[in-house]
Every structure is written in structure tokens, then in C-alpha cells.
Amino acid sequence: MNPKALKTLEFNKILERLESHATCDPGRELCRALLPSTDIDVIGQAQEETHCASSRLLRKGNLSFGNVKDIRPSLKRLELGASLNQPELLTAAGFLENVARVKSYGKHDSSGESADCLDASFDSLISCPALSAEIRRCLLSETEVSDTASRELSNIRSSISRCEDRIHSSLNSFLNGSLKLYLQDNIVTMRDGRYCVPVKAEYKNSVQGIVHDQSSSNATYFIEPAAIVNLNNEIRELQVREAHEIEKILSDLSSEVYEHSGAIANDYEIMVHLDFVFAKGALANEMSANKPQFNNDKIIELRKARHPLIDPFKVVPTDIRLGEDFSQLVITGPNTGGKTVTLKTTGLLTLMGQAGLHIPALDGSRLSVFTQIFADIGDEQSIEQSLSTFSSHMKNVVEIINNADEDSLVLFDELGAGTDPTEGAALAIAILSHLHSQGIRTVATTHYSELKLFALSTEGIENASCEFNVETLKPTYRLIIGTPGKSNAFAISSSLGLPDYIIEAAKNEISSNDLSFEVVIINLEQSRTELEKEKEEVLRLKEQNQSINNRLTSQDAGLAQKRDRILNEANEEASRILREAKEYADRVIRELNKKHGSGADIKALERERTALREKIDSLSGSKGKEPAVRSGRKLTAKDIRPGDDVRVISMNVKGTVETIPDAKGNVFVRMGIIRSKVHLSDLEAVSETPAAKQFEKFAAPQASAGSIRYSKSMSATSRIKLLGMTVDQAEAELDKFIDDALLAHLSSITIVHGKGTGALRNGVHAYLRSHPSVKSFHLAQPGEGDSGVTIAELQ
């Protein structure tokens, strides 16, 4: 890649930001050495690694490789047969511990994370935990070896400690004895590794021992008393043995490291590469960058691209296209309007993408692979101002023409500037025509109207402009492709205070053709602005309508859910009420049956009947409702005689009158097994069917004996067929059938459900098992229906 273009487009500043995210020195070296690639497969792999690292950082947080130091020199020494010293061994242990931490970071948690391209690197790490633990056990620091590193070392140090204790004991008796007056200070000191006492110079011959040193003033002699010479000698011997044992320990540890040197070297390469990859991921997250899509078709499409070196709170995103509908883009517009920023953004983002870095643009942006990128943006060109000269421009242009090919991207800033405008425009047109004929992708900025006309009249070349707000006289920095721009020199000069008469005089100097062209540009710009406003309004209305539709849909869904919830709650409540009513009614009926059989008094039966009616009314919510509507005629005392059929309005039950009305208008009415006192106002006459009349004649002898049955006993049967029904249908029919059977005092019932798959039989058995009035049930005997029939015994 062209080094001048890398410098001109400030790629080195991107590398500095990348380097700041690396956490170890070898990783920073990789960041500094990063260059754009021209192999689309290599670029794709690098981009995927950056994407995976970015995703992991967002999910799991930062990852540090701070303990990764270059251990290759130590491994090389091991290959040559040397032993490692304590700092080198501790560095190896720290490195392996860091490997273990990084490997743990790379494992996917239980949340269902999908595999990515970094898994192979994390899985290839070998942390050698036993080796690092052994080094930590033996070495306490870079200068201290643990007593427990070996049994021999422990014994040697124990012996040294005992000798030192004996020396201190001997010296303490010496210091506190008769020779105390000979000492300069009452202390014990060391000279050349041997214990000594400071003796005054005048008494040096009074103390037997070996002189090891004297003070600079010659006033003190450091003498090793003869009594401890042998002990000091013993300590020196033990210290030599200690040093030999430590060397042996370090040698053994070095041998263990050497056995794993291959794995450690591989770990080092992986760790450095991962640090580099995660630096790219961190930079992508910092820039809110995305992975670009690469192609070999020389197509660039940057969506809402931002220059990465401009303050993210100030930079204006812009859309840039090149290579699909046109191969050259000519950008015009006022100074400081964003033309150079657009130029640098195109080049820098292409370099970043080919280097495997994500780009600050929307997802879905496209870049192409270029073998060379050439940028003529002047010797001292920056985003803020241009300081280039015509000669430096031409020198760069010559180099570009000689080296650029169809796989190159060429960027010109102010092409043809710095010389006579007419000649400069002609040169610019000729240069662009030459590059266009070779199919070289080119982006150029200019102020020349001739280049605008050239772009309008040449196929494959497109005009673009950096938008300028004439009302505020400030650039918006938006790139408008398809419309040439105006330099707006007159408007800017007027805003800066240039007199109007000078501006008018300047306008008169413009040829009519140039003026007409400027008018066309103004009209185009006005039309474009109006169209964009209308488009924005249409989009706003569309979003508003969509929001309303979404809100209405949400409301409909909420109402439907609320309706379903209310219906479900109502059904559940109704089922509960009916279940409680049935259970209560069954219980009362059983009690009444017992009392009826035992000859209980009428008042007690009446109280039970009234309680039953009140319970049913309370469960069904009958309070506050209108009274039952009469369907028959109202009765008087003259209309009533024993044996008449009537309906008790409050209970909606038919019965038979047994007595004549008393003085208060009360009569006794039998309703099945219930005999109750009822007022005439609660009765109405009913018309009996011929079948009922016939039944009355048939049942008359029975009634006289006191065993008149409830009206349902007329049609009561002990057999029910549930064939072809669903379980829910069968339960409803069976529930009603059992009620009728209880009122008819049936002791058992026969249920025909068929064999089939057994689902209906199981459902019937489950229902019978939970029914309080069913005492027991069993399948019929062979010949009576077998497993297709169930016989139930009632309470």
C-alpha cells in the first residue's frame, strides 16, 4: 500500500488509537505494524475476528492480557541447556496463570451463546496449571525460595537456624560479661557473612578472635570472637549447601518448563494475537463501528459514514457512493463545506476496512478491495485548511498517472488549483478523462464550473455537492450526489461585510453563460430541497400512520385479551356457583331423605327447604332481581282443593296440594319427597297433560299411602347412553342424569359409554370418582356390556 497515502489519510492516527486498546507490549507491536491487505479472504477473516471480539466485549466486558511478556528468549535459553533464574520462572508462572484466565473468558456460558471464529484460538490455549502451581509453591518472590521447595533445603535451613541461635546465645553472654567494657557498642554485626562485635581500638588485643574490618576512623575493630569461629564456619558450609540446593531446585523447575516449552510458545503466539484482535474489537465499540461488506467489483457504498478522527459529537454523517452507477465523483461546494472531509473519509475508511478494522458507518456499508490508494491532498493538507501548491499537486498527479491502474482508488483535492483557472480547469478535465478511460475509481473536489459541466456531459461521471444553507450561510456538511454545488462566494462575502456595490460589480463580470449555469444550479438546489422536505413529510406521515395502526392493533389485542379474561373468569365463577349449589342441594336432599324416613316433623323439613332455597338464591345471585313471572292464573282459596297440581313460583317447582287453605291462606304442597307449607300467593295453577293425568290415576293409591314422588320420577330411568359424545358432553349429560336418579331414589344406574379407545370410559370413571353422591362403580359383567358399560351405586 502507498506509504504517502497512509500518511496523508492519517492512518497512523488510527493505529495510535488501536494501540491504546492493546494491553501488552507484544500486542501493541502488532497494532503498530498493522497494514491494509489486498487479499479479500484475509480481509474477511480479519473482519470476522474483529466482529467476534467486539461481540464478546459487549457481552462479557473487557479482557486484559497485561501479564503477557515476551518469554521467547527464556525458551531459547532452555533449548540451549541453560536453567532459568527466579524472575524468569515467575514470569512463566504468571504467563500460564494469565493463559488460564483468558481461556476461562473464552468459554461460552449456559445462555446459549453461539460458536464463533475465536473459539479455536481459545480452545488451543494450554494453561499447564500443575506447572504454574509448582513454581508458585517453590518460589515466594524473585529473591526468595520457599523452605518447602525440597526436603533437603528445609533441613539445611533448619541447621542454619540452630547454628545462628547458638551464635546469638554465645555473643549475648559475651556482650553481657566481663568484656563489655571493651566494646564500642553493645551490638552484634555482620562482616563478610560472619558474626562480629565492635571492639574499641585500644582493646583490640584484649579480645581473642579474627579481625574482619575496622571503621573509617580506625576507632573500632570488628572482631569475630574465637568462641564462635567454628559456628560461623559451620554456617558458611551450610550456606554453600543451601545455594547448591537452590540451583538444583531451579534446574528441576526449568526442566519442567522445558517439557512444556512447545505449548508455552504456542500459547504466547495465541495470546499476542488475541490481544491484537480484542484491541480491534474495543476500537470498534469505541467508534460505534460496524463490519463492512467487501467486494471485488470496485463498488463503495458508505451509509452515514463518519470520519473517525473528528469529535463524534460534531461530525456529520454522510452517504458516499462510487463504482456502481458511476466510476468518478466530482464534488463541488464552498470552502470549509466538508469536501475534503468527504474525500478523507472515503480513503481512510477503505484503508481501515482492508486492515480488518470496523468502520464508523451503518451496518450494510460496502467497500471494495483496492491494491493501491493514491491521495493528492497537499503537502500540509488537513481537514481544517489547504496549504498545497500547484507544483506539489502536479508532482503527485504525475506519480498517480504513472502508477494507478483499474484496481486503484484515486483521491484529488482541488484538482487543477493553484494556477490560471482556465488552464487549471483544462488540466483537471484532461486528467479525469484519462483516469476515466482506464476505469480507475476517482473522487475529486473542485470549484471549477467547467468540471461541473464535464461531469454533467460525461457518462460514468457524477456530480456531487456539499450542502450549504444560504439562509444561515453555514455548511451542513451533507453530501448530495447528483447535484453540482455552488461556491457561494458572493453570499459568504456579503455575510462577512463586503459592500453590496462591490458584489454587484462582481456579478456583472460573470459571463451570461456562467450566470445561467449558476441559476440552473440554484433552481436545481431549490427543487431538491423542496422534494426532500416533501419526502420528509411523507415519511413523517407514514411513520405517524404506522404508529396509529400499531397503537390500535395493540388496543384491539388488549381488549380481546380483556374480553377473554372476563369470559373465562365468568365461566369459572359460574362453574363454581353451580358446583357449590349442587353439592349443597345433594347434601340437603340426603338429610331430607333421612329425616323423611325417620318421621321428622314438618317444621324441621320446612326449615331445611327454606335454607336450601336461600342458599340457591344466594349462589345464583337472585337477590335484587325481579320476581319470577307468573305463567299461569292466580289462585284463590276457592280454587284450591287437595290433589290439584300447582307450581311453587319462588322455587319454580311443580307440586300437589294436600290440604285446604287455612285461615292465613297457607296450604301444604308435596314436591316429590318434600312436603312444604306454601302461601296461596306463591302458587299458580298448571295444566296437566293427559299422560300426567293417567299417571295421577296410576299413582293415586301410592299417594294415599304417603309416597308421592317428585315430578321428575315420572320419567326417571336407570340407564343412560353416552355413545358418540365427547368427555365434556358426557359429563354434562351424566351430571343431569344423576340428579334425576337421586330425586327418583334410584340406588344404582347403568351408563353405556362403549369401548372405543377408552377415552370416554376413563372420563366417565374420573367424573364418578369425584361425584359426592356416587358410592361406588364397576364395569358390567360379561354378557351385560363388559367394558362398554359401567354400573354406579348411589348414596
GROMACS .gro file of C-alpha atoms in nm, residues 645 656 670 691-711 713-714:
model
   26
  645ASP     CA    1 -10.142  -2.960   4.053
  656THR     CA    2  -9.955  -3.139   4.451
  670ARG     CA    3  -9.590  -3.207   4.827
  691ALA     CA    4 -10.002  -3.853   3.042
  692ALA     CA    5  -9.979  -3.675   3.373
  693LYS     CA    6 -10.348  -3.736   3.440
  694GLN     CA    7 -10.305  -4.101   3.363
  695PHE     CA    8 -10.003  -4.109   3.595
  696GLU     CA    9 -10.209  -3.940   3.865
  697LYS     CA   10 -10.473  -4.212   3.845
  698PHE     CA   11 -10.198  -4.473   3.849
  699ALA     CA   12 -10.018  -4.315   4.141
  700ALA     CA   13 -10.328  -4.229   4.347
  701PRO     CA   14 -10.314  -4.541   4.566
  702GLN     CA   15  -9.945  -4.478   4.623
  703ALA     CA   16 -10.012  -4.116   4.721
  704SER     CA   17 -10.267  -4.214   4.973
  705ALA     CA   18 -10.003  -4.428   5.136
  706GLY     CA   19  -9.774  -4.124   5.172
  707SER     CA   20  -9.521  -4.199   4.899
  708ILE     CA   21  -9.593  -3.939   4.630
  709ARG     CA   22  -9.279  -3.887   4.421
  710TYR     CA   23  -9.119  -3.576   4.275
  711SER     CA   24  -9.245  -3.488   3.925
  713SER     CA   25  -8.976  -3.951   3.887
  714MET     CA   26  -9.240  -3.969   3.618
   0.00000   0.00000   0.00000
